[in-house]
Short mmCIF file of C-alpha atoms in Angstrom, two decimals:
data_model
loop_
_atom_site.label_atom_id
_atom_site.label_comp_id
_atom_site.label_asym_id
_atom_site.label_seq_id
_atom_site.Cartn_x
_atom_site.Cartn_y
_atom_site.Cartn_z
CA TYR A 1 -0.07 -0.07 0.04
CA ALA A 2 2.74 2.31 0.66
CA ALA A 3 4.38 1.69 -2.60
CA CYS A 4 0.89 2.48 -4.23
CA ALA A 5 0.81 5.64 -2.31
CA ARG A 6 4.21 6.76 -3.63
CA THR A 7 3.22 6.14 -7.25
CA THR A 8 -0.02 7.97 -6.91
CA ARG A 9 1.57 10.98 -5.29
CA ARG A 10 4.34 10.99 -7.80
CA GLU A 11 2.11 10.68 -11.01
CA ALA A 12 -1.56 11.53 -10.17
CA ARG A 13 -1.29 15.19 -9.53
CA ASN A 14 -5.11 16.20 -9.79
CA PHE A 15 -6.26 12.87 -8.66
CA TYR A 16 -3.95 12.85 -5.59
CA TYR A 17 -5.78 15.83 -4.12
CA GLY A 18 -9.15 13.96 -4.61
CA PHE A 19 -7.86 10.93 -3.04
CA ALA A 20 -6.55 12.81 0.11
CA SER A 21 -10.07 13.85 1.12
CA LEU A 22 -11.15 10.14 1.94
CA PRO A 23 -10.66 8.38 5.23
CA ARG A 24 -7.32 6.50 5.22
CA ARG A 25 -8.33 2.86 4.56
CA GLN A 26 -10.55 3.91 1.54
CA ARG A 27 -7.66 6.17 0.37
CA LEU A 28 -5.26 3.41 0.34
CA ALA A 29 -7.55 1.31 -1.53
CA ILE A 30 -8.00 3.82 -4.41
CA TYR A 31 -4.00 4.24 -4.30
CA ALA A 32 -3.92 0.54 -5.19
CA LEU A 33 -6.58 0.74 -8.15
CA TYR A 34 -4.81 3.69 -9.21
CA ALA A 35 -1.29 2.14 -9.24
CA PHE A 36 -2.66 -0.95 -11.25
CA CYS A 37 -4.41 1.39 -13.89
CA ARG A 38 -1.08 3.55 -14.13
CA GLU A 39 0.54 0.29 -15.22
CA ALA A 40 -1.92 -0.43 -17.93
CA ASP A 41 -1.19 2.76 -19.33
CA ASP A 42 2.48 2.33 -19.14
CA CYS A 43 2.02 -1.04 -21.13
CA VAL A 44 1.01 1.11 -24.19
CA ASP A 45 3.32 4.06 -23.35
CA SER A 46 0.52 6.48 -24.23
CA ALA A 47 0.05 9.78 -22.67
CA SER A 48 -3.39 10.28 -24.36
CA SER A 49 -5.56 7.87 -22.10
CA MET A 50 -4.93 7.19 -18.45
CA ASP A 51 -2.00 9.61 -18.20
CA ALA A 52 -4.16 12.12 -19.67
CA LEU A 53 -6.99 11.27 -17.26
CA PHE A 54 -4.78 11.22 -13.94
CA THR A 55 -1.98 13.64 -14.63
CA PRO A 56 -3.35 16.90 -16.09
CA GLU A 57 0.02 18.47 -15.39
CA LYS A 58 2.29 15.96 -17.07
CA SER A 59 5.08 14.64 -14.77
CA GLU A 60 8.59 14.61 -16.28
CA LYS A 61 9.51 11.70 -13.96
CA PRO A 62 9.35 8.01 -15.52
CA ALA A 63 6.33 6.09 -14.38
CA LEU A 64 7.09 3.35 -11.94
CA LEU A 65 5.57 0.13 -11.06
CA LEU A 66 3.69 -0.99 -7.98
CA GLY A 67 6.81 -1.95 -6.22
CA ASP A 68 8.33 1.45 -6.55
CA ALA A 69 11.10 0.21 -8.78
CA PRO A 70 11.75 1.01 -12.53
CA ALA A 71 9.35 -0.08 -14.81
CA ASP A 72 9.77 -3.38 -16.63
CA VAL A 73 7.48 -2.84 -19.58
CA PRO A 74 7.41 -5.73 -22.37
CA SER A 75 8.73 -4.33 -25.70
CA ASP A 76 5.50 -5.72 -27.07
CA PRO A 77 2.60 -3.87 -25.49
CA ARG A 78 0.22 -6.73 -26.28
CA LEU A 79 2.40 -8.86 -24.07
CA GLY A 80 2.23 -6.38 -21.42
CA ILE A 81 -1.65 -6.25 -21.64
CA ALA A 82 -2.05 -9.94 -21.52
CA ARG A 83 0.04 -10.24 -18.59
CA LEU A 84 -2.05 -7.45 -16.72
CA ARG A 85 -5.31 -9.37 -17.36
CA GLU A 86 -3.71 -12.59 -15.96
CA ARG A 87 -2.56 -10.74 -12.89
CA LEU A 88 -5.90 -8.96 -12.48
CA ALA A 89 -7.81 -12.31 -12.64
CA ALA A 90 -5.31 -13.76 -10.02
CA ALA A 91 -5.69 -10.84 -7.83
CA ALA A 92 -9.49 -10.96 -7.93
CA ASP A 93 -9.04 -14.68 -7.09
CA GLY A 94 -7.29 -13.89 -3.99
CA HIS A 95 -3.80 -15.28 -5.50
CA PRO A 96 -1.79 -12.20 -6.37
CA LEU A 97 0.87 -12.97 -8.84
CA THR A 98 3.32 -10.20 -7.70
CA SER A 99 4.02 -8.47 -4.50
CA GLY A 100 2.83 -5.32 -5.97
CA ASP A 101 -0.63 -7.02 -6.32
CA LEU A 102 -1.08 -7.70 -2.72
CA ALA A 103 -2.83 -4.27 -2.21
CA LEU A 104 -4.92 -4.72 -5.22
CA ALA A 105 -6.22 -8.03 -4.12
CA ASP A 106 -6.83 -6.69 -0.43
CA ALA A 107 -8.78 -3.66 -1.96
CA ILE A 108 -10.87 -6.10 -4.10
CA GLU A 109 -11.97 -8.45 -1.18
CA ARG A 110 -12.15 -5.58 1.41
CA PHE A 111 -14.53 -3.34 -0.70
CA GLY A 112 -15.96 -5.55 -3.19
CA VAL A 113 -14.25 -3.79 -6.14
CA SER A 114 -15.63 -5.42 -9.54
CA PRO A 115 -12.86 -6.67 -11.47
CA ASP A 116 -14.96 -6.49 -14.66
CA ASP A 117 -14.55 -2.60 -14.27
CA LEU A 118 -10.80 -2.91 -13.90
CA ALA A 119 -10.70 -5.23 -17.09
CA ASP A 120 -12.56 -2.45 -19.04
CA VAL A 121 -9.88 0.00 -18.02
CA ILE A 122 -7.33 -2.38 -19.63
CA THR A 123 -9.65 -2.63 -22.75
CA GLY A 124 -9.78 1.35 -23.00
CA VAL A 125 -5.81 1.67 -22.86
CA GLU A 126 -5.63 -1.27 -25.33
CA MET A 127 -7.62 0.78 -27.85
CA ASP A 128 -4.84 3.23 -28.03
CA LEU A 129 -2.71 0.59 -29.96
CA THR A 130 -5.16 0.46 -32.75
CA ARG A 131 -7.01 3.68 -33.00
CA THR A 132 -6.07 7.35 -33.38
CA ARG A 133 -9.37 8.83 -34.93
CA TYR A 134 -12.81 8.39 -33.76
CA ALA A 135 -15.45 8.70 -36.52
CA THR A 136 -18.66 9.63 -34.08
CA PHE A 137 -19.29 10.82 -30.68
CA ASP A 138 -20.43 7.38 -29.89
CA ASP A 139 -17.24 5.95 -30.84
CA LEU A 140 -15.38 8.57 -28.57
CA ARG A 141 -17.89 8.10 -25.86
CA ASP A 142 -16.97 4.34 -25.88
CA TYR A 143 -13.27 5.12 -25.47
CA CYS A 144 -14.08 7.68 -22.69
CA TYR A 145 -16.17 4.89 -21.04
CA HIS A 146 -13.32 2.53 -20.75
CA VAL A 147 -10.55 4.84 -19.97
CA ALA A 148 -12.30 7.09 -17.51
CA SER A 149 -15.90 6.13 -16.40
CA ALA A 150 -14.62 2.55 -15.73
CA VAL A 151 -11.95 3.90 -13.29
CA GLY A 152 -14.77 5.68 -11.49
CA LEU A 153 -17.00 2.58 -11.31
CA ALA A 154 -14.11 0.67 -9.87
CA THR A 155 -13.48 3.07 -7.08
CA LEU A 156 -17.40 3.52 -6.20
CA PRO A 157 -17.76 0.56 -3.90
CA ILE A 158 -14.72 2.06 -2.08
CA LEU A 159 -16.54 5.62 -1.87
CA ASN A 160 -19.49 3.75 -0.70
CA ALA A 161 -17.78 2.31 2.16
CA GLY A 162 -17.89 -1.39 0.76
CA VAL A 163 -21.55 -1.29 0.14
CA PRO A 164 -22.52 -2.46 -3.45
CA PRO A 165 -23.45 0.69 -5.42
CA THR A 166 -27.12 1.07 -7.03
CA ASP A 167 -27.57 1.36 -10.82
CA ALA A 168 -28.28 4.87 -10.34
CA MET A 169 -25.03 5.46 -8.79
CA ARG A 170 -23.30 3.75 -11.51
CA GLU A 171 -24.90 5.70 -14.15
CA HIS A 172 -23.76 9.05 -12.25
CA ALA A 173 -20.34 7.77 -11.98
CA ILE A 174 -20.17 6.92 -15.83
CA ASP A 175 -21.31 10.56 -16.42
CA LEU A 176 -18.69 12.04 -14.17
CA GLY A 177 -15.91 10.22 -15.77
CA LEU A 178 -17.19 11.14 -19.39
CA GLY A 179 -17.22 14.79 -18.25
CA MET A 180 -13.88 14.71 -17.18
CA GLN A 181 -12.50 12.74 -20.05
CA LEU A 182 -14.19 15.14 -22.52
CA ILE A 183 -12.43 18.02 -20.65
CA ASN A 184 -9.05 16.30 -21.19
CA VAL A 185 -9.81 15.75 -25.03
CA LEU A 186 -10.44 19.44 -25.17
CA ARG A 187 -7.24 20.60 -23.20
CA ASP A 188 -4.93 18.36 -24.82
CA VAL A 189 -5.81 18.68 -28.58
CA ALA A 190 -2.20 19.96 -29.25
CA GLU A 191 -0.41 17.28 -27.13
CA ASP A 192 -2.30 14.50 -28.88
CA LEU A 193 -1.68 15.81 -32.40
CA GLU A 194 2.06 15.46 -31.36
CA ARG A 195 1.11 11.61 -31.13
CA ASP A 196 -0.93 11.79 -34.48
CA ARG A 197 -4.08 11.60 -32.33
CA VAL A 198 -7.35 13.35 -32.94
CA TYR A 199 -9.92 12.67 -30.31
CA LEU A 200 -12.41 15.08 -31.50
CA PRO A 201 -15.07 13.14 -33.38
CA GLN A 202 -14.45 13.10 -37.23
CA GLU A 203 -18.14 13.70 -37.72
CA ASP A 204 -17.99 16.88 -35.72
CA LEU A 205 -14.91 18.08 -37.68
CA VAL A 206 -16.92 17.93 -41.04
CA ARG A 207 -20.11 19.35 -39.44
CA PHE A 208 -18.31 22.68 -38.16
CA GLY A 209 -16.27 22.81 -41.24
CA VAL A 210 -12.83 22.41 -39.39
CA ASP A 211 -9.81 22.23 -42.07
CA GLN A 212 -7.96 19.27 -40.73
CA ALA A 213 -4.67 20.51 -42.41
CA ALA A 214 -5.02 23.70 -40.39
CA LEU A 215 -5.60 21.64 -37.23
CA VAL A 216 -2.61 19.77 -37.92
CA ARG A 217 -0.72 23.02 -38.37
CA ARG A 218 -1.90 24.18 -34.98
CA GLU A 219 -4.03 27.08 -36.53
CA MET A 220 -6.73 28.37 -34.19
CA THR A 221 -9.67 28.95 -36.39
CA GLU A 222 -13.10 30.29 -35.98
CA PRO A 223 -14.81 26.64 -37.03
CA LEU A 224 -12.40 24.99 -34.46
CA ARG A 225 -13.32 27.34 -31.82
CA LEU A 226 -17.03 26.74 -32.35
CA LEU A 227 -16.47 22.89 -32.42
CA LEU A 228 -14.53 23.20 -28.97
CA ALA A 229 -17.38 25.26 -27.69
CA PHE A 230 -19.80 22.48 -28.67
CA GLN A 231 -17.67 19.85 -26.90
CA ALA A 232 -17.43 21.93 -23.84
CA ALA A 233 -20.96 21.97 -23.65
CA ARG A 234 -21.25 18.22 -23.75
CA ALA A 235 -18.56 18.17 -21.04
CA VAL A 236 -20.52 20.53 -18.76
CA GLU A 237 -23.65 18.37 -19.42
CA CYS A 238 -21.93 15.30 -18.31
CA LEU A 239 -20.21 16.71 -15.23
CA ASP A 240 -23.55 18.14 -14.03
CA ARG A 241 -25.24 14.81 -14.36
CA GLY A 242 -22.08 13.15 -12.60
CA ARG A 243 -22.48 15.56 -9.61
CA ARG A 244 -25.86 13.76 -8.97
CA LEU A 245 -23.86 10.77 -7.57
CA LEU A 246 -22.92 12.88 -4.35
CA PRO A 247 -26.13 12.65 -2.37
CA HIS A 248 -26.15 8.84 -2.93
CA LEU A 249 -22.77 8.41 -1.30
CA PRO A 250 -21.93 8.45 2.42
CA ARG A 251 -20.88 11.78 3.84
CA ARG A 252 -17.23 10.85 3.98
CA GLY A 253 -17.21 9.49 0.46
CA ARG A 254 -18.65 12.53 -1.27
CA ALA A 255 -15.56 14.97 -0.88
CA CYS A 256 -13.44 13.10 -3.42
CA PRO A 257 -15.78 13.25 -6.47
CA TRP A 258 -16.80 16.82 -5.55
CA LEU A 259 -13.28 17.76 -5.52
CA LEU A 260 -12.45 16.19 -8.73
CA ALA A 261 -15.44 17.56 -10.45
CA GLU A 262 -14.34 21.03 -9.12
CA ILE A 263 -10.84 20.59 -10.30
CA TYR A 264 -11.92 19.64 -13.79
CA GLY A 265 -14.54 22.21 -14.08
CA ARG A 266 -12.13 24.96 -13.30
CA VAL A 267 -9.93 23.55 -16.04
CA LEU A 268 -12.87 23.88 -18.37
CA GLN A 269 -13.72 27.36 -17.01
CA ARG A 270 -9.89 28.58 -17.82
CA LEU A 271 -10.06 27.01 -21.16
CA ILE A 272 -13.45 28.92 -22.00
CA ARG A 273 -11.96 32.25 -20.45
CA ALA A 274 -8.87 31.68 -23.00
CA ASP A 275 -11.51 31.55 -25.95
CA TYR A 276 -10.79 27.85 -26.59
CA ASP A 277 -7.13 28.64 -27.71
CA VAL A 278 -5.79 25.19 -27.13
CA PHE A 279 -2.58 25.96 -28.80
CA ALA A 280 -1.57 29.09 -26.95
CA ALA A 281 -0.63 27.43 -23.57
CA ARG A 282 -1.62 24.20 -21.53
CA VAL A 283 -4.44 25.07 -19.11
CA SER A 284 -4.12 23.89 -15.62
CA VAL A 285 -5.23 24.50 -11.89
CA SER A 286 -2.68 25.97 -9.59
CA LYS A 287 -1.37 23.91 -6.63
CA TRP A 288 -2.63 26.36 -4.08
CA ALA A 289 -6.03 26.45 -5.71
CA LYS A 290 -6.03 22.76 -5.29
CA LEU A 291 -5.19 22.91 -1.73
CA GLY A 292 -7.95 25.25 -1.14
CA LEU A 293 -10.36 23.11 -2.79
CA LEU A 294 -9.01 19.94 -0.74
CA VAL A 295 -9.47 22.19 2.62
CA SER A 296 -13.04 22.74 1.29
CA ALA A 297 -13.69 19.23 0.56
CA ARG A 298 -12.32 18.01 4.06
CA TRP A 299 -14.72 20.70 5.53
CA ARG A 300 -17.52 19.18 3.74
CA ALA A 301 -16.74 15.87 4.69
#
């Protein structure tokens, strides 16, 4: 658990503040889930999926494994993905294959975390091995579900103090994850282009008349600005629906999703104030602002 906490503190700048608002036992369990999800991302060496979700202010330090040692990622990412699936199944069965999976196995047993949700996260990260474009918003939504909403679903039993979540709670958690990941897509347009990735739906690029050649050249055009505003409205709608999760959770479990929604909401507000110029500078929330939100979250809890 200590190794998982170090990984989270080092790699998950925004999420670390959210997790810090939880009681110790729940906080440690979520560290275990995060560290496992971080390994999944490292398997494909992609900063466009879980890395974008968890580290809106990119860390320049190399990602490490659960044991807090230099990552030993297979040269073939598919082998790494297959190995993670094997390790997840073993941990869920109570027989972790590595010392680092001990915390994961304990969190699954202690809080009733669904291995299927964690398996969905692995599937989402795996998508980055084969796709660089998304034809429709439904396609993008499916990707966001796997790399973001599934993370929220996996943590939901922990936030709910080990009580199985209701269907309504899961739906709200899905929306919260979608809203956060859509904000990542907006903010990271420039960085994703460096990896030849365009997460903005192709159908929306055509709908708003965005010149893809100009997009690749990082030109801030009016059609692109209109498209980003349209996507921002989608993100706001998802975040608003996701906030409906809070009253369903125990009081001590509400602070974490509240704080994350606030941080991502502020990222979006700053992007809007910048008139959606995603090529000028990367939008972020200051450390002091996050600390202020953490204090507020603890007070609410």
